[in-house]
Amino acid sequence: MLDRALKVAPEAEVFHVVTRETPAIFEANRLKMLETRETAGVALRLIKDGRLGFAVTTNMEDIGGLVDNAVELAAFGAATCLELPAHTEPPPVAVYDPAIEKISVDDMVHLGQSLIDGIRATSSELLFEGRVSKTVSTISLLNSRGGEVTYTKGVFGVGMEAMLVRGEDMLFVGEHESSCHPISDTTAIRESIEEQLELAKTVVEPVTGSLPVIFTPHGVAGTLLGPLLAGFNGRNIVQGSSPLVGRLGETIIDQRISIWDDPTIPYVPGSSTTDDEGVPSRRKALIERGVASSFLYDLQTACQAGVTSTGNGSRSLGSLPAPSASVLVIDEGDVSYADMISDVKDGIIVERLLGAGQGNVLAGDFNANVLLGYRISNGKPSGRVKNTMISGNAYQALNNLAAVGSQARWLGGSLKTPALYCRGISVAARS
Amino acid sequence: MRDRISKALKGHNAEYVEIRLEESQGTQIRYRGRELEETGRTSDLGGNVRALAGGGWGFVSFNGLDELPDRVAQAVSHARLVGGERISLTQVEPHQETVAPEIGKDPRGISIGEKKRVLDEYIDIIWSTPGIQTSTLGYGDRYRKVTFANSEGSYIEQEKVDVTVGISAMARDGGDVQQAGLSVGSMGDFSVTQTLHDDVREVATRAGELLKAPQVKGGEYTVVLDPILAGVFIHEAFGHLSEADHVYESDRLTEIMVLGRRFGGPHLNVVDGGAIPGLRGSYKYDDEGTPATRTTLIREGELVGRLHSRETAAKMGETPSGNARAISYRFPPIVRMTNTLIEPGSGTLQDLIADVKEGVYARNWYGGMTSMEMFTFSAREAYMIRDGKVAELLRPVMLSGNLFTTLENLDAIAGDLDMNQGGGCGNGGQSPLPVSNGSPHIRIQKCLVGGT
């Protein structure tokens, strides 16, 4: 296909993905459906007269049509100065554990069912839904400058959510984990769900005002991270819509915060040997001790900004690459979660949000309903708060930081973060 | 192909098998700032088999349509591994039909150059507005042909064309960035994308004005919603809980959502239906081959109906409503909304705000989400209401409510029904599904508004 494309355009790249996903789906506390989902498709990107043409198909019998489409669109495509990467020796990053192939559907069903049954042994009114799944993908990338990458990634995931309805009160708790290794021990998932249930046992009066707020790792992911990352995205830098334009090297948030983008950590689902454009993976600081250190670029935004790609080109089969964080790690601090809580006289813990990311994310704003959050009264969690909204700005919140948690944890396959304790967050509630 | 499908549906030893094949072609054009960021064309060919055997479901999806009998065997064997208590399906008469698409100005007949020329006009309008820092514009069209067949004898071919445009303009003042935007869509008519000049001009101007606008002080307000945002409100606040698959496995939720329960005043009537013609959520048959209907969900404040698949209807002993939908062949169908609306009352916006001393007038939608009991939705545009008049512009607001109190607090419904066709709905990893929703202007007392 590359040869065919090169007959009509001087530069071209073929991106090929084959994926096989096997989820066991649980509903109403039991196995409901077994699925096998196979996807195979190919995307062609070509550069002709300085413009990008792009087409994708899952119909392997129509490769000619794919090339024709990409050429036709190149005449109306985005202007580009990007240079496809030549062949390099990327760092070895292990993301495939053959043991994953040996896990049978029966094993997966058993794992999910015993997790559900184990928690329901003490909380029988819970209604669970969730999935245990394994996905194996092979990604191949070939370009006209000799760049060539092929690798296979296996991901095992367990995710469960439970609903508890009491009167007209609905409580949702849940946890998920994913890894390139098979997951055989679900203790951490069970403990997390049980802790959420315990803290949410009673509903207490909500609280309004400018308050201290502890964001759990889930709370950090759901509230602060999205608005913060938008500022580092190469697209927003090139367009001048990021508040961080021209501010590399400046202290932008509290000096206790360091955030790394690291796609080289082995057996983490977000890792890989190169990015989706064949640029070798490397670890870099986005924020080092409060200082903005690096933005996230793919090839296109890097050439527009006059810099080199940071290896953050990310794509699904259906679209052109775009800058995106790979695996994010926020450094641990030195205050335990228990000490954070006992420091708060009156405030809340934010665990899960509803509707985050709808506000003016580019400016760093967050604004969301607290789907799962707890009130802290005199240093102790006193129960769940409902009908509560929090709003603020990620930069301001992280400049008004009280403490960084001493224990970071993995959330899914692309983020590891400790809890963060901020002051002066706006909390509004309907009593 | 029909013969191959019929053959594959024979001799499988399962209670029920269906095959859904899909062919689609789409075009995307995206601008960032003045420049084109992406033009792409997608062509997709694939299918799935879903089987019910021994009480469980098996589902297999694939690209390439060879080996259909093997795919059926695989889905049946998956289903048998699930086992468990018996799942039954409500009987639906088998249908054989080829449904012609409803197409206005067909986007497939318009060259990429012509599409770009239309969009360039909007880019020019945005960039001739002072204070604009950047903008995004996304256009997409997608043609889908879906062939559905099941072991009960249904064989249905349906074609659809979906068109969407989303535009956002950003203004900046130092570290402060504000954005305004709009989104429109249509079932099969490119011409809706050709007449947005005034709307685009208004959006670009508002982005700049927002830099000077204050943020609302968080708290409870009397809130008036325009038809677009009120449509999103009813979709989030109530629509999702009327999807039977959220309630049918829970005794407690079934009690809460019992037919006959009062959810609002006698002025409140809510309807959903794929059979409402000409909208983005319209179709003749759903993805289980059940004919689309028009379902009254709330009549005069009382819950009278809900949305079903064949499975949920059987379990709850109700009638299937033709709401089992899948976003593509990669997913099994689940219960989804189609075109959801609050039926009109009487009066105008002016009547709704006349008595409001201090409140918020929220317009246009940015997004919305629900956890069933609690929900949030956000407006792209908001103003204070002071002494019965729309007053100063506010920064975009987010509103939040509770199913059991917010609908009761909906105390006035105007007569000016309008449908929002620019939305998409996400559920169970399937997003964005084409839906529409709408309403007249409505007023809600004591609605929680997030702010500083």
PDB file of C-alpha atoms in Angstrom, chain B residues 107-216:
ATOM      1  CA  PRO B 107     -23.866  15.615   1.407  1.00  0.00           C
ATOM      2  CA  ARG B 108     -22.455  12.715  -0.625  1.00  0.00           C
ATOM      3  CA  GLY B 109     -23.210  14.595  -3.820  1.00  0.00           C
ATOM      4  CA  ILE B 110     -21.257  17.657  -2.705  1.00  0.00           C
ATOM      5  CA  SER B 111     -17.549  17.853  -3.402  1.00  0.00           C
ATOM      6  CA  ILE B 112     -15.023  18.345  -0.653  1.00  0.00           C
ATOM      7  CA  GLY B 113     -14.128  21.664  -2.266  1.00  0.00           C
ATOM      8  CA  GLU B 114     -17.720  22.908  -2.037  1.00  0.00           C
ATOM      9  CA  LYS B 115     -18.023  21.808   1.601  1.00  0.00           C
ATOM     10  CA  LYS B 116     -14.816  23.622   2.401  1.00  0.00           C
ATOM     11  CA  ARG B 117     -16.040  26.764   0.628  1.00  0.00           C
ATOM     12  CA  VAL B 118     -19.115  26.880   2.910  1.00  0.00           C
ATOM     13  CA  LEU B 119     -17.016  26.398   6.032  1.00  0.00           C
ATOM     14  CA  ASP B 120     -14.456  28.988   4.883  1.00  0.00           C
ATOM     15  CA  GLU B 121     -17.217  31.613   4.988  1.00  0.00           C
ATOM     16  CA  TYR B 122     -17.722  30.905   8.695  1.00  0.00           C
ATOM     17  CA  ILE B 123     -13.994  31.015   9.348  1.00  0.00           C
ATOM     18  CA  ASP B 124     -13.889  34.433   7.662  1.00  0.00           C
ATOM     19  CA  ILE B 125     -16.762  35.703   9.802  1.00  0.00           C
ATOM     20  CA  ILE B 126     -15.126  34.515  13.029  1.00  0.00           C
ATOM     21  CA  TRP B 127     -11.769  36.042  12.142  1.00  0.00           C
ATOM     22  CA  SER B 128     -13.196  39.372  11.091  1.00  0.00           C
ATOM     23  CA  THR B 129     -14.557  39.716  14.652  1.00  0.00           C
ATOM     24  CA  PRO B 130     -12.228  41.742  16.915  1.00  0.00           C
ATOM     25  CA  GLY B 131     -10.562  40.035  19.885  1.00  0.00           C
ATOM     26  CA  ILE B 132     -10.674  36.468  18.580  1.00  0.00           C
ATOM     27  CA  GLN B 133      -7.695  34.407  19.675  1.00  0.00           C
ATOM     28  CA  THR B 134      -8.596  31.165  17.978  1.00  0.00           C
ATOM     29  CA  SER B 135     -11.476  29.000  16.852  1.00  0.00           C
ATOM     30  CA  THR B 136     -12.367  25.426  16.062  1.00  0.00           C
ATOM     31  CA  LEU B 137     -14.789  24.211  13.459  1.00  0.00           C
ATOM     32  CA  GLY B 138     -15.698  20.595  12.876  1.00  0.00           C
ATOM     33  CA  TYR B 139     -17.874  19.248  10.096  1.00  0.00           C
ATOM     34  CA  GLY B 140     -18.860  15.612   9.651  1.00  0.00           C
ATOM     35  CA  ASP B 141     -21.195  13.623   7.466  1.00  0.00           C
ATOM     36  CA  ARG B 142     -21.794   9.908   7.576  1.00  0.00           C
ATOM     37  CA  TYR B 143     -23.788   7.565   5.388  1.00  0.00           C
ATOM     38  CA  ARG B 144     -24.774   4.253   6.939  1.00  0.00           C
ATOM     39  CA  LYS B 145     -26.469   1.261   5.441  1.00  0.00           C
ATOM     40  CA  VAL B 146     -27.494  -1.320   8.019  1.00  0.00           C
ATOM     41  CA  THR B 147     -28.782  -4.763   7.145  1.00  0.00           C
ATOM     42  CA  PHE B 148     -30.538  -6.552   9.978  1.00  0.00           C
ATOM     43  CA  ALA B 149     -31.726 -10.140   9.911  1.00  0.00           C
ATOM     44  CA  ASN B 150     -32.784 -12.514  12.645  1.00  0.00           C
ATOM     45  CA  SER B 151     -33.679 -16.139  13.121  1.00  0.00           C
ATOM     46  CA  GLU B 152     -37.372 -15.228  13.368  1.00  0.00           C
ATOM     47  CA  GLY B 153     -37.489 -14.147   9.745  1.00  0.00           C
ATOM     48  CA  SER B 154     -36.860 -10.389   9.866  1.00  0.00           C
ATOM     49  CA  TYR B 155     -34.768  -8.913   7.068  1.00  0.00           C
ATOM     50  CA  ILE B 156     -34.520  -5.137   7.114  1.00  0.00           C
ATOM     51  CA  GLU B 157     -32.247  -2.783   5.195  1.00  0.00           C
ATOM     52  CA  GLN B 158     -32.083   0.833   6.343  1.00  0.00           C
ATOM     53  CA  GLU B 159     -29.993   3.735   5.081  1.00  0.00           C
ATOM     54  CA  LYS B 160     -29.349   6.982   6.909  1.00  0.00           C
ATOM     55  CA  VAL B 161     -27.257  10.090   6.433  1.00  0.00           C
ATOM     56  CA  ASP B 162     -26.217  12.167   9.436  1.00  0.00           C
ATOM     57  CA  VAL B 163     -24.716  15.668   9.173  1.00  0.00           C
ATOM     58  CA  THR B 164     -23.202  17.729  12.012  1.00  0.00           C
ATOM     59  CA  VAL B 165     -21.333  21.018  12.424  1.00  0.00           C
ATOM     60  CA  GLY B 166     -19.784  22.350  15.623  1.00  0.00           C
ATOM     61  CA  ILE B 167     -18.191  25.780  15.871  1.00  0.00           C
ATOM     62  CA  SER B 168     -16.392  27.365  18.776  1.00  0.00           C
ATOM     63  CA  ALA B 169     -14.720  30.776  18.993  1.00  0.00           C
ATOM     64  CA  MET B 170     -12.225  31.748  21.682  1.00  0.00           C
ATOM     65  CA  ALA B 171     -11.246  35.181  22.878  1.00  0.00           C
ATOM     66  CA  ARG B 172      -8.326  35.876  25.164  1.00  0.00           C
ATOM     67  CA  ASP B 173      -7.232  38.611  27.494  1.00  0.00           C
ATOM     68  CA  GLY B 174      -3.899  37.812  29.124  1.00  0.00           C
ATOM     69  CA  GLY B 175      -4.330  34.508  30.943  1.00  0.00           C
ATOM     70  CA  ASP B 176      -8.098  34.648  30.626  1.00  0.00           C
ATOM     71  CA  VAL B 177      -9.605  32.599  27.799  1.00  0.00           C
ATOM     72  CA  GLN B 178     -13.344  32.555  27.058  1.00  0.00           C
ATOM     73  CA  GLN B 179     -15.212  30.579  24.451  1.00  0.00           C
ATOM     74  CA  ALA B 180     -18.630  30.548  22.829  1.00  0.00           C
ATOM     75  CA  GLY B 181     -20.007  28.066  20.367  1.00  0.00           C
ATOM     76  CA  LEU B 182     -22.843  26.389  18.574  1.00  0.00           C
ATOM     77  CA  SER B 183     -23.653  22.967  17.175  1.00  0.00           C
ATOM     78  CA  VAL B 184     -26.245  21.923  14.621  1.00  0.00           C
ATOM     79  CA  GLY B 185     -27.132  18.705  12.923  1.00  0.00           C
ATOM     80  CA  SER B 186     -29.552  17.130  10.531  1.00  0.00           C
ATOM     81  CA  MET B 187     -30.754  13.800   9.304  1.00  0.00           C
ATOM     82  CA  GLY B 188     -29.645  13.829   5.704  1.00  0.00           C
ATOM     83  CA  ASP B 189     -29.714  17.512   4.801  1.00  0.00           C
ATOM     84  CA  PHE B 190     -26.493  19.363   4.039  1.00  0.00           C
ATOM     85  CA  SER B 191     -28.364  22.648   3.655  1.00  0.00           C
ATOM     86  CA  VAL B 192     -28.624  23.130   7.457  1.00  0.00           C
ATOM     87  CA  THR B 193     -24.888  23.809   7.366  1.00  0.00           C
ATOM     88  CA  GLN B 194     -25.210  26.563   4.748  1.00  0.00           C
ATOM     89  CA  THR B 195     -27.183  29.217   6.601  1.00  0.00           C
ATOM     90  CA  LEU B 196     -25.299  29.722   9.856  1.00  0.00           C
ATOM     91  CA  HIS B 197     -23.742  33.108   9.064  1.00  0.00           C
ATOM     92  CA  ASP B 198     -25.726  35.150  11.585  1.00  0.00           C
ATOM     93  CA  ASP B 199     -25.324  32.522  14.301  1.00  0.00           C
ATOM     94  CA  VAL B 200     -21.574  32.351  13.737  1.00  0.00           C
ATOM     95  CA  ARG B 201     -21.269  36.143  13.884  1.00  0.00           C
ATOM     96  CA  GLU B 202     -23.210  36.179  17.143  1.00  0.00           C
ATOM     97  CA  VAL B 203     -21.027  33.407  18.651  1.00  0.00           C
ATOM     98  CA  ALA B 204     -17.785  35.181  17.722  1.00  0.00           C
ATOM     99  CA  THR B 205     -19.016  38.446  19.209  1.00  0.00           C
ATOM    100  CA  ARG B 206     -20.149  36.784  22.425  1.00  0.00           C
ATOM    101  CA  ALA B 207     -16.752  35.108  22.983  1.00  0.00           C
ATOM    102  CA  GLY B 208     -15.224  38.586  23.285  1.00  0.00           C
ATOM    103  CA  GLU B 209     -18.012  39.896  25.478  1.00  0.00           C
ATOM    104  CA  LEU B 210     -17.561  36.989  27.900  1.00  0.00           C
ATOM    105  CA  LEU B 211     -14.118  38.302  28.843  1.00  0.00           C
ATOM    106  CA  LYS B 212     -15.826  41.237  30.505  1.00  0.00           C
ATOM    107  CA  ALA B 213     -18.766  39.234  31.895  1.00  0.00           C
ATOM    108  CA  PRO B 214     -18.893  38.325  35.582  1.00  0.00           C
ATOM    109  CA  GLN B 215     -19.310  34.812  36.897  1.00  0.00           C
ATOM    110  CA  VAL B 216     -22.576  34.071  38.652  1.00  0.00           C
TER     111      VAL B 216
END
